[in-house]
Amino acid sequence: MIMWVRVAGVLALTWAALGCLDYFGVTALLGGRTGDDAVHHEAQQTWARDLFWFAIFAVVMATALLAAARRGAGHLKRALGSRPAA
């Protein structure tokens, strides 16, 4: 549970930083284009970029779920394992 709270916190912090950069106009300096120019150019690349980021998200999520399942399986084996006779 703590891992998901950390991920959500980092995501919120990243969105806040990107929002601040956009508000102050730093993205135009980094990209070399104005916002209006970027809108027309980005419309052509949106589908490919969305597909790329979805693939990245799917790989990260699958890795996190696999790690959680392996950790849970270890705890389950210990919990259900035979207890030594006293």
mmCIF file with all atom_site columns, C-alpha atoms in Angstrom:
data_model
loop_
_atom_site.group_PDB
_atom_site.id
_atom_site.type_symbol
_atom_site.label_atom_id
_atom_site.label_alt_id
_atom_site.label_comp_id
_atom_site.label_asym_id
_atom_site.label_entity_id
_atom_site.label_seq_id
_atom_site.pdbx_PDB_ins_code
_atom_site.Cartn_x
_atom_site.Cartn_y
_atom_site.Cartn_z
_atom_site.occupancy
_atom_site.B_iso_or_equiv
_atom_site.pdbx_formal_charge
_atom_site.auth_seq_id
_atom_site.auth_comp_id
_atom_site.auth_asym_id
_atom_site.auth_atom_id
_atom_site.pdbx_PDB_model_num
ATOM 1  C CA . MET A 1 1  ? 0.000  0.000   0.000   1.00 0.00 ? 1  MET A CA 1
ATOM 2  C CA . ILE A 1 2  ? 2.836  2.387   0.830   1.00 0.00 ? 2  ILE A CA 1
ATOM 3  C CA . MET A 1 3  ? 4.300  1.816   -2.637  1.00 0.00 ? 3  MET A CA 1
ATOM 4  C CA . TRP A 1 4  ? 1.099  3.027   -4.326  1.00 0.00 ? 4  TRP A CA 1
ATOM 5  C CA . VAL A 1 5  ? 0.961  6.096   -2.090  1.00 0.00 ? 5  VAL A CA 1
ATOM 6  C CA . ARG A 1 6  ? 4.532  6.919   -3.083  1.00 0.00 ? 6  ARG A CA 1
ATOM 7  C CA . VAL A 1 7  ? 3.753  6.437   -6.777  1.00 0.00 ? 7  VAL A CA 1
ATOM 8  C CA . ALA A 1 8  ? 0.690  8.682   -6.484  1.00 0.00 ? 8  ALA A CA 1
ATOM 9  C CA . GLY A 1 9  ? 2.742  11.315  -4.651  1.00 0.00 ? 9  GLY A CA 1
ATOM 10 C CA . VAL A 1 10 ? 5.460  11.330  -7.283  1.00 0.00 ? 10 VAL A CA 1
ATOM 11 C CA . LEU A 1 11 ? 2.862  11.532  -10.046 1.00 0.00 ? 11 LEU A CA 1
ATOM 12 C CA . ALA A 1 12 ? 1.133  14.467  -8.357  1.00 0.00 ? 12 ALA A CA 1
ATOM 13 C CA . LEU A 1 13 ? 4.458  16.226  -7.840  1.00 0.00 ? 13 LEU A CA 1
ATOM 14 C CA . THR A 1 14 ? 5.387  15.705  -11.493 1.00 0.00 ? 14 THR A CA 1
ATOM 15 C CA . TRP A 1 15 ? 2.049  17.082  -12.686 1.00 0.00 ? 15 TRP A CA 1
ATOM 16 C CA . ALA A 1 16 ? 2.437  20.096  -10.391 1.00 0.00 ? 16 ALA A CA 1
ATOM 17 C CA . ALA A 1 17 ? 5.950  20.782  -11.698 1.00 0.00 ? 17 ALA A CA 1
ATOM 18 C CA . LEU A 1 18 ? 4.818  20.474  -15.334 1.00 0.00 ? 18 LEU A CA 1
ATOM 19 C CA . GLY A 1 19 ? 1.868  22.752  -14.617 1.00 0.00 ? 19 GLY A CA 1
ATOM 20 C CA . CYS A 1 20 ? 4.142  25.365  -13.061 1.00 0.00 ? 20 CYS A CA 1
ATOM 21 C CA . LEU A 1 21 ? 6.544  25.195  -15.998 1.00 0.00 ? 21 LEU A CA 1
ATOM 22 C CA . ASP A 1 22 ? 3.663  25.585  -18.429 1.00 0.00 ? 22 ASP A CA 1
ATOM 23 C CA . TYR A 1 23 ? 2.170  28.468  -16.431 1.00 0.00 ? 23 TYR A CA 1
ATOM 24 C CA . PHE A 1 24 ? 5.431  30.385  -16.445 1.00 0.00 ? 24 PHE A CA 1
ATOM 25 C CA . GLY A 1 25 ? 6.053  29.673  -20.132 1.00 0.00 ? 25 GLY A CA 1
ATOM 26 C CA . VAL A 1 26 ? 9.179  27.581  -19.673 1.00 0.00 ? 26 VAL A CA 1
ATOM 27 C CA . THR A 1 27 ? 7.863  24.857  -21.983 1.00 0.00 ? 27 THR A CA 1
ATOM 28 C CA . ALA A 1 28 ? 8.047  27.268  -24.937 1.00 0.00 ? 28 ALA A CA 1
ATOM 29 C CA . LEU A 1 29 ? 11.713 27.875  -24.113 1.00 0.00 ? 29 LEU A CA 1
ATOM 30 C CA . LEU A 1 30 ? 12.471 24.177  -23.846 1.00 0.00 ? 30 LEU A CA 1
ATOM 31 C CA . GLY A 1 31 ? 10.545 23.155  -26.957 1.00 0.00 ? 31 GLY A CA 1
ATOM 32 C CA . GLY A 1 32 ? 11.547 26.074  -29.153 1.00 0.00 ? 32 GLY A CA 1
ATOM 33 C CA . ARG A 1 33 ? 7.934  26.593  -30.317 1.00 0.00 ? 33 ARG A CA 1
ATOM 34 C CA . THR A 1 34 ? 5.007  28.629  -29.149 1.00 0.00 ? 34 THR A CA 1
ATOM 35 C CA . GLY A 1 35 ? 1.947  26.916  -27.772 1.00 0.00 ? 35 GLY A CA 1
ATOM 36 C CA . ASP A 1 36 ? -0.042 27.519  -30.972 1.00 0.00 ? 36 ASP A CA 1
ATOM 37 C CA . ASP A 1 37 ? 2.668  25.989  -33.154 1.00 0.00 ? 37 ASP A CA 1
ATOM 38 C CA . ALA A 1 38 ? 2.909  22.978  -30.894 1.00 0.00 ? 38 ALA A CA 1
ATOM 39 C CA . VAL A 1 39 ? -0.830 22.260  -31.048 1.00 0.00 ? 39 VAL A CA 1
ATOM 40 C CA . HIS A 1 40 ? -0.840 21.852  -34.826 1.00 0.00 ? 40 HIS A CA 1
ATOM 41 C CA . HIS A 1 41 ? 2.318  19.760  -34.864 1.00 0.00 ? 41 HIS A CA 1
ATOM 42 C CA . GLU A 1 42 ? 1.271  17.584  -31.933 1.00 0.00 ? 42 GLU A CA 1
ATOM 43 C CA . ALA A 1 43 ? -2.037 16.607  -33.510 1.00 0.00 ? 43 ALA A CA 1
ATOM 44 C CA . GLN A 1 44 ? -0.127 14.477  -35.993 1.00 0.00 ? 44 GLN A CA 1
ATOM 45 C CA . GLN A 1 45 ? 1.973  12.692  -33.382 1.00 0.00 ? 45 GLN A CA 1
ATOM 46 C CA . THR A 1 46 ? -0.633 12.229  -30.659 1.00 0.00 ? 46 THR A CA 1
ATOM 47 C CA . TRP A 1 47 ? -1.634 8.649   -31.474 1.00 0.00 ? 47 TRP A CA 1
ATOM 48 C CA . ALA A 1 48 ? 1.926  7.311   -31.632 1.00 0.00 ? 48 ALA A CA 1
ATOM 49 C CA . ARG A 1 49 ? 2.925  9.109   -28.448 1.00 0.00 ? 49 ARG A CA 1
ATOM 50 C CA . ASP A 1 50 ? -0.141 7.875   -26.578 1.00 0.00 ? 50 ASP A CA 1
ATOM 51 C CA . LEU A 1 51 ? 0.557  4.334   -27.676 1.00 0.00 ? 51 LEU A CA 1
ATOM 52 C CA . PHE A 1 52 ? 4.184  4.626   -26.532 1.00 0.00 ? 52 PHE A CA 1
ATOM 53 C CA . TRP A 1 53 ? 3.272  5.930   -23.078 1.00 0.00 ? 53 TRP A CA 1
ATOM 54 C CA . PHE A 1 54 ? 0.547  3.311   -22.695 1.00 0.00 ? 54 PHE A CA 1
ATOM 55 C CA . ALA A 1 55 ? 3.121  0.614   -23.449 1.00 0.00 ? 55 ALA A CA 1
ATOM 56 C CA . ILE A 1 56 ? 5.497  2.090   -20.851 1.00 0.00 ? 56 ILE A CA 1
ATOM 57 C CA . PHE A 1 57 ? 2.654  2.223   -18.314 1.00 0.00 ? 57 PHE A CA 1
ATOM 58 C CA . ALA A 1 58 ? 1.672  -1.392  -19.050 1.00 0.00 ? 58 ALA A CA 1
ATOM 59 C CA . VAL A 1 59 ? 5.238  -2.644  -18.572 1.00 0.00 ? 59 VAL A CA 1
ATOM 60 C CA . VAL A 1 60 ? 5.693  -0.749  -15.303 1.00 0.00 ? 60 VAL A CA 1
ATOM 61 C CA . MET A 1 61 ? 2.303  -1.887  -13.984 1.00 0.00 ? 61 MET A CA 1
ATOM 62 C CA . ALA A 1 62 ? 2.966  -5.519  -14.944 1.00 0.00 ? 62 ALA A CA 1
ATOM 63 C CA . THR A 1 63 ? 6.357  -5.388  -13.231 1.00 0.00 ? 63 THR A CA 1
ATOM 64 C CA . ALA A 1 64 ? 4.820  -3.939  -10.073 1.00 0.00 ? 64 ALA A CA 1
ATOM 65 C CA . LEU A 1 65 ? 2.065  -6.568  -10.030 1.00 0.00 ? 65 LEU A CA 1
ATOM 66 C CA . LEU A 1 66 ? 4.567  -9.372  -10.596 1.00 0.00 ? 66 LEU A CA 1
ATOM 67 C CA . ALA A 1 67 ? 6.730  -8.129  -7.723  1.00 0.00 ? 67 ALA A CA 1
ATOM 68 C CA . ALA A 1 68 ? 3.681  -7.873  -5.442  1.00 0.00 ? 68 ALA A CA 1
ATOM 69 C CA . ALA A 1 69 ? 2.542  -11.382 -6.413  1.00 0.00 ? 69 ALA A CA 1
ATOM 70 C CA . ARG A 1 70 ? 5.975  -12.863 -5.748  1.00 0.00 ? 70 ARG A CA 1
ATOM 71 C CA . ARG A 1 71 ? 6.182  -11.116 -2.388  1.00 0.00 ? 71 ARG A CA 1
ATOM 72 C CA . GLY A 1 72 ? 2.645  -12.237 -1.505  1.00 0.00 ? 72 GLY A CA 1
ATOM 73 C CA . ALA A 1 73 ? 3.386  -15.817 -2.552  1.00 0.00 ? 73 ALA A CA 1
ATOM 74 C CA . GLY A 1 74 ? 6.354  -15.922 -0.189  1.00 0.00 ? 74 GLY A CA 1
ATOM 75 C CA . HIS A 1 75 ? 4.234  -14.697 2.711   1.00 0.00 ? 75 HIS A CA 1
ATOM 76 C CA . LEU A 1 76 ? 1.486  -17.166 1.822   1.00 0.00 ? 76 LEU A CA 1
ATOM 77 C CA . LYS A 1 77 ? 3.914  -20.104 1.716   1.00 0.00 ? 77 LYS A CA 1
ATOM 78 C CA . ARG A 1 78 ? 5.253  -19.217 5.135   1.00 0.00 ? 78 ARG A CA 1
ATOM 79 C CA . ALA A 1 79 ? 1.747  -18.782 6.549   1.00 0.00 ? 79 ALA A CA 1
ATOM 80 C CA . LEU A 1 80 ? 0.454  -22.092 5.180   1.00 0.00 ? 80 LEU A CA 1
ATOM 81 C CA . GLY A 1 81 ? 3.649  -24.074 5.677   1.00 0.00 ? 81 GLY A CA 1
ATOM 82 C CA . SER A 1 82 ? 3.748  -26.951 8.104   1.00 0.00 ? 82 SER A CA 1
ATOM 83 C CA . ARG A 1 83 ? 4.642  -25.999 11.621  1.00 0.00 ? 83 ARG A CA 1
ATOM 84 C CA . PRO A 1 84 ? 7.411  -27.896 13.339  1.00 0.00 ? 84 PRO A CA 1
ATOM 85 C CA . ALA A 1 85 ? 6.303  -30.360 15.983  1.00 0.00 ? 85 ALA A CA 1
ATOM 86 C CA . ALA A 1 86 ? 7.125  -29.264 19.495  1.00 0.00 ? 86 ALA A CA 1
#
